[in-house]
PDB file of C-alpha atoms in Angstrom:
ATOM      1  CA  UNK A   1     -32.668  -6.377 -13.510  1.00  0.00           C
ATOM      2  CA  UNK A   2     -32.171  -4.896 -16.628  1.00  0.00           C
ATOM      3  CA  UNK A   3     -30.526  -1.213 -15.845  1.00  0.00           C
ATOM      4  CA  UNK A   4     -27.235  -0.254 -17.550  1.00  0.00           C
ATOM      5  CA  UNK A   5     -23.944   1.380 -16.578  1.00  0.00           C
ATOM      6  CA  UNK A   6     -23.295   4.750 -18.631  1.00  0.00           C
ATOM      7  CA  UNK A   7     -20.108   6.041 -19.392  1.00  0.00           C
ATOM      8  CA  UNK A   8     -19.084   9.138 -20.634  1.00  0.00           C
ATOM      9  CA  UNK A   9     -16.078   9.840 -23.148  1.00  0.00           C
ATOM     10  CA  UNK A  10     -14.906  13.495 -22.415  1.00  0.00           C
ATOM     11  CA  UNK A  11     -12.966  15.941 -24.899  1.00  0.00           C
ATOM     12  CA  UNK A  12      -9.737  14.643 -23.671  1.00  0.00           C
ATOM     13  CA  UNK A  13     -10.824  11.133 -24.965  1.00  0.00           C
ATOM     14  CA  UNK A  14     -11.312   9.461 -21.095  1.00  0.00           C
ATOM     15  CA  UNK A  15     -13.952   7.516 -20.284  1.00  0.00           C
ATOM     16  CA  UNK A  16     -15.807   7.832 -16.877  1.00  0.00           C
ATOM     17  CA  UNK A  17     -18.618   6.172 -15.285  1.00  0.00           C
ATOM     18  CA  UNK A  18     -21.744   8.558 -14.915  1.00  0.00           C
ATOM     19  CA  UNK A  19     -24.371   6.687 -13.448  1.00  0.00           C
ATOM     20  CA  UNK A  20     -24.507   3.043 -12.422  1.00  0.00           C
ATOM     21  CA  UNK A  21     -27.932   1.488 -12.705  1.00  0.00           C
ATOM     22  CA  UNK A  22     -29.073   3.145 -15.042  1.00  0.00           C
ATOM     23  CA  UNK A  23     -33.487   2.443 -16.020  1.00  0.00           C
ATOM     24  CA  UNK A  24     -34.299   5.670 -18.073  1.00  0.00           C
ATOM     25  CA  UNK A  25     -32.737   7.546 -20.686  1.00  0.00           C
ATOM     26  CA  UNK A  26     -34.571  10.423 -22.100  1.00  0.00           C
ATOM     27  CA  UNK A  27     -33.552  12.783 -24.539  1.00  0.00           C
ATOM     28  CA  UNK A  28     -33.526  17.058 -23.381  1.00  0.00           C
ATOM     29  CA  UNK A  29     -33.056  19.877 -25.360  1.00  0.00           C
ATOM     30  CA  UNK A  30     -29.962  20.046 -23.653  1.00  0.00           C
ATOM     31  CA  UNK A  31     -28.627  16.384 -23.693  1.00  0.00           C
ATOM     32  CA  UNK A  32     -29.795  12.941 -21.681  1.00  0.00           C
ATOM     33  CA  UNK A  33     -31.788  12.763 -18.210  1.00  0.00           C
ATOM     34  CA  UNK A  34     -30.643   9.781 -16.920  1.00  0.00           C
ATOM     35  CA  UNK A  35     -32.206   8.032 -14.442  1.00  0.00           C
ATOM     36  CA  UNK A  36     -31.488   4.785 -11.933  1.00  0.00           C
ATOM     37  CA  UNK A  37     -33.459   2.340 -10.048  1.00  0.00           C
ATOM     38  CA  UNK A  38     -32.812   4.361  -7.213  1.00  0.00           C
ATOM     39  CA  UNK A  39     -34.088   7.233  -8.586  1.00  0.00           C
ATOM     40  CA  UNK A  40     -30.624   9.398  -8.926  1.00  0.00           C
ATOM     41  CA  UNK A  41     -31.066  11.697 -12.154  1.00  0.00           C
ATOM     42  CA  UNK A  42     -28.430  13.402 -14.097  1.00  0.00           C
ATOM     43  CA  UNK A  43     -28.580  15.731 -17.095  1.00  0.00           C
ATOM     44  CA  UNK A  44     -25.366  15.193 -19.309  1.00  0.00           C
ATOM     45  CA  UNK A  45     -24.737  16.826 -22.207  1.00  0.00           C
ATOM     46  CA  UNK A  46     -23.699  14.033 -24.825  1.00  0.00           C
ATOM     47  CA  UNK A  47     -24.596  11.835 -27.370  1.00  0.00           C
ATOM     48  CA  UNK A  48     -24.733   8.361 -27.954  1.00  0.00           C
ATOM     49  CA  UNK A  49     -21.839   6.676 -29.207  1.00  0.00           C
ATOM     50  CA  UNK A  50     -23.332   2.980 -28.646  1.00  0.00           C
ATOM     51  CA  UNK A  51     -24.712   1.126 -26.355  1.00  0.00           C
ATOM     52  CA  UNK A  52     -24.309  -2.765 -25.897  1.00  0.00           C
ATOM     53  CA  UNK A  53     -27.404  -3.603 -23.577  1.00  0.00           C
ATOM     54  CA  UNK A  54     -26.201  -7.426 -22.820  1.00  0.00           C
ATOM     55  CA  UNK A  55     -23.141  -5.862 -21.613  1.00  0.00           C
ATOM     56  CA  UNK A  56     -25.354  -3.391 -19.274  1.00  0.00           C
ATOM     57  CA  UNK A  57     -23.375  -0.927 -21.132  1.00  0.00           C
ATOM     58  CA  UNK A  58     -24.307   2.662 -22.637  1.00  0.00           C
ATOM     59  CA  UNK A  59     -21.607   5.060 -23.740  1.00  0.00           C
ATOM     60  CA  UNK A  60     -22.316   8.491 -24.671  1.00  0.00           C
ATOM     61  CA  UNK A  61     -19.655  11.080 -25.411  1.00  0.00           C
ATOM     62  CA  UNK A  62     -19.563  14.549 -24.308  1.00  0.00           C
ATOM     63  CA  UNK A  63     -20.132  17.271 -26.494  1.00  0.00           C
TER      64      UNK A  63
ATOM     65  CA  UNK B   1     -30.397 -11.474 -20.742  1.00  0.00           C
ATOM     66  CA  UNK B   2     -30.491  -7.560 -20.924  1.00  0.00           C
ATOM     67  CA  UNK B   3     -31.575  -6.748 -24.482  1.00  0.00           C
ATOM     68  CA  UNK B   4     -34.672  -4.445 -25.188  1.00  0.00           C
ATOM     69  CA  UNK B   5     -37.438  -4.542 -27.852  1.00  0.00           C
ATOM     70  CA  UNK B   6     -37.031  -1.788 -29.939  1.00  0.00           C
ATOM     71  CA  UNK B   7     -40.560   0.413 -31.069  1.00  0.00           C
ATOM     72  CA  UNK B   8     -41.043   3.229 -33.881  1.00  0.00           C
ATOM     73  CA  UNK B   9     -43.547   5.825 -33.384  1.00  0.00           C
ATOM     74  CA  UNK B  10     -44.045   6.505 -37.206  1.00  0.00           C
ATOM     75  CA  UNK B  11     -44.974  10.251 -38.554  1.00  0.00           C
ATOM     76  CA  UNK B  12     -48.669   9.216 -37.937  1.00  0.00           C
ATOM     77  CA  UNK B  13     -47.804   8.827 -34.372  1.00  0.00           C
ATOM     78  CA  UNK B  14     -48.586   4.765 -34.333  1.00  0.00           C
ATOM     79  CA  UNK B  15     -46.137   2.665 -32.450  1.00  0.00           C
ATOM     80  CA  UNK B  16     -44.849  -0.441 -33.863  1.00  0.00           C
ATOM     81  CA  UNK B  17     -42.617  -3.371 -33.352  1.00  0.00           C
ATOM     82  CA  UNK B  18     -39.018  -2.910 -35.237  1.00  0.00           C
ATOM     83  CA  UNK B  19     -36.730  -5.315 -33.534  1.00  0.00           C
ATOM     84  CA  UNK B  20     -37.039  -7.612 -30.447  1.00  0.00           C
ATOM     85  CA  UNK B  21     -34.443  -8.503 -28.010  1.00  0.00           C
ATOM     86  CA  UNK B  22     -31.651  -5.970 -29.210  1.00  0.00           C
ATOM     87  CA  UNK B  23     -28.369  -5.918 -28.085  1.00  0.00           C
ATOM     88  CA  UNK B  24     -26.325  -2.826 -29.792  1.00  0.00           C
ATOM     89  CA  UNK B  25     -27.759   0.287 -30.686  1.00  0.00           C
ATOM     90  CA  UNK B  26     -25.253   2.522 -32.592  1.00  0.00           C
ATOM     91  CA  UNK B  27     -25.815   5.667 -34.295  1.00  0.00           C
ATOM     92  CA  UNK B  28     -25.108   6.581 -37.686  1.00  0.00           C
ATOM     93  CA  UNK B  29     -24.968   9.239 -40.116  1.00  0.00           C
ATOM     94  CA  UNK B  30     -28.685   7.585 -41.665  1.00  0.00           C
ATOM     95  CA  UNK B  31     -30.335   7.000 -38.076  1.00  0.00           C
ATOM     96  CA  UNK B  32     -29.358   4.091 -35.870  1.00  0.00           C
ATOM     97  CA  UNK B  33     -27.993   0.507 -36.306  1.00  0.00           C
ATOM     98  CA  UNK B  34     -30.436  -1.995 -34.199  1.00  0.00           C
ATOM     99  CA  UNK B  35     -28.428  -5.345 -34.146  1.00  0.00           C
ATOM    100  CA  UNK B  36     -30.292  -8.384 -31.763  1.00  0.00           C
ATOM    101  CA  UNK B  37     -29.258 -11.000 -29.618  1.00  0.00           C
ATOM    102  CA  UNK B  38     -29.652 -13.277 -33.458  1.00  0.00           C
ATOM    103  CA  UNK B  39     -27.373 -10.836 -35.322  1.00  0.00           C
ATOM    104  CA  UNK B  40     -30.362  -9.708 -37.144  1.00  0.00           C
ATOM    105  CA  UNK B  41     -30.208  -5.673 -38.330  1.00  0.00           C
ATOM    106  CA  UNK B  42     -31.834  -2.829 -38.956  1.00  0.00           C
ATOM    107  CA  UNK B  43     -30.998   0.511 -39.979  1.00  0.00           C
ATOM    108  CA  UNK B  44     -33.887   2.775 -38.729  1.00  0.00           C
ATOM    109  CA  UNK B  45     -34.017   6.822 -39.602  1.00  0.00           C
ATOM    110  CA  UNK B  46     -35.320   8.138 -35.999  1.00  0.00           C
ATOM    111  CA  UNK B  47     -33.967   9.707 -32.932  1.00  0.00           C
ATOM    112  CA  UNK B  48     -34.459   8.376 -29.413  1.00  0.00           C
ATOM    113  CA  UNK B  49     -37.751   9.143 -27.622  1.00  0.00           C
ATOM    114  CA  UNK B  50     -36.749   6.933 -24.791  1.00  0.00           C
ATOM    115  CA  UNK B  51     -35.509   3.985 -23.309  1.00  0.00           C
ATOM    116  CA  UNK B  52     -36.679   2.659 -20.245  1.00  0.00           C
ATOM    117  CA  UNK B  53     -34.366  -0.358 -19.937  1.00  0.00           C
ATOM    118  CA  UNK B  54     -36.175  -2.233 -16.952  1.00  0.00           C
ATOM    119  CA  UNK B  55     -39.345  -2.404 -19.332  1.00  0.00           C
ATOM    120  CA  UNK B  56     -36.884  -3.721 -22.067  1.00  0.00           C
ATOM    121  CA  UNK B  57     -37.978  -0.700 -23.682  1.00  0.00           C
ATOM    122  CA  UNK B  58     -36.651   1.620 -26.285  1.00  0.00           C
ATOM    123  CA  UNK B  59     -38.839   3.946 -27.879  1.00  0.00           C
ATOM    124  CA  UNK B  60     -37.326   5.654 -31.311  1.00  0.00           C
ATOM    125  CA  UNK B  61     -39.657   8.613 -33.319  1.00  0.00           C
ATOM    126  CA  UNK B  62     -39.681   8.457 -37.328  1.00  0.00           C
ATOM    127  CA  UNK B  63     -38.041  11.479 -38.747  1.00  0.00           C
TER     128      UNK B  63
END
């Protein structure tokens, strides 16, 4: 499977793991709806800062 | 491998192929950096519409 891991950099400049799993990512007015194969959802208010698929790895940064 | 084909929906609201099997997707002040699995890039002027990662999918709308 071809989910991803996404990681959030906060204001202090840590980086935590959101959601694990990750299929969907769809921009909202206010931020991402993520969403994982096992249908979890989150709303996070971030951008993107990059995401490296191969590596299953998204990283968005908190606003 | 985990990379995602990477679809414009243009101003006239037609889809089309930008980049297959893409690895990094990093934004920038001009739109987003596509770089594939080949090291082949593309700077595209869009925003996200979605991803849906299981479907290799990313969607991106022309600006």
């Amino acid at each position: 499977m071809c989910e991803a891991n996404v990681y959030c950099i906060d204001k202090e400049g840590n980086e935590k793991l959101i959601l694990e799993a990750v299929d969907k990512v769809i921009p909202m007015e206010e931020g991402f709806l993520l969403e994982n194969i096992f249908s979890e959802r989150k709303i996070i208010k971030a951008k993107i800062k990059e995401m490296a698929l191969v590596e299953h790895r998204i990283v968005l940064q908190e606003e």
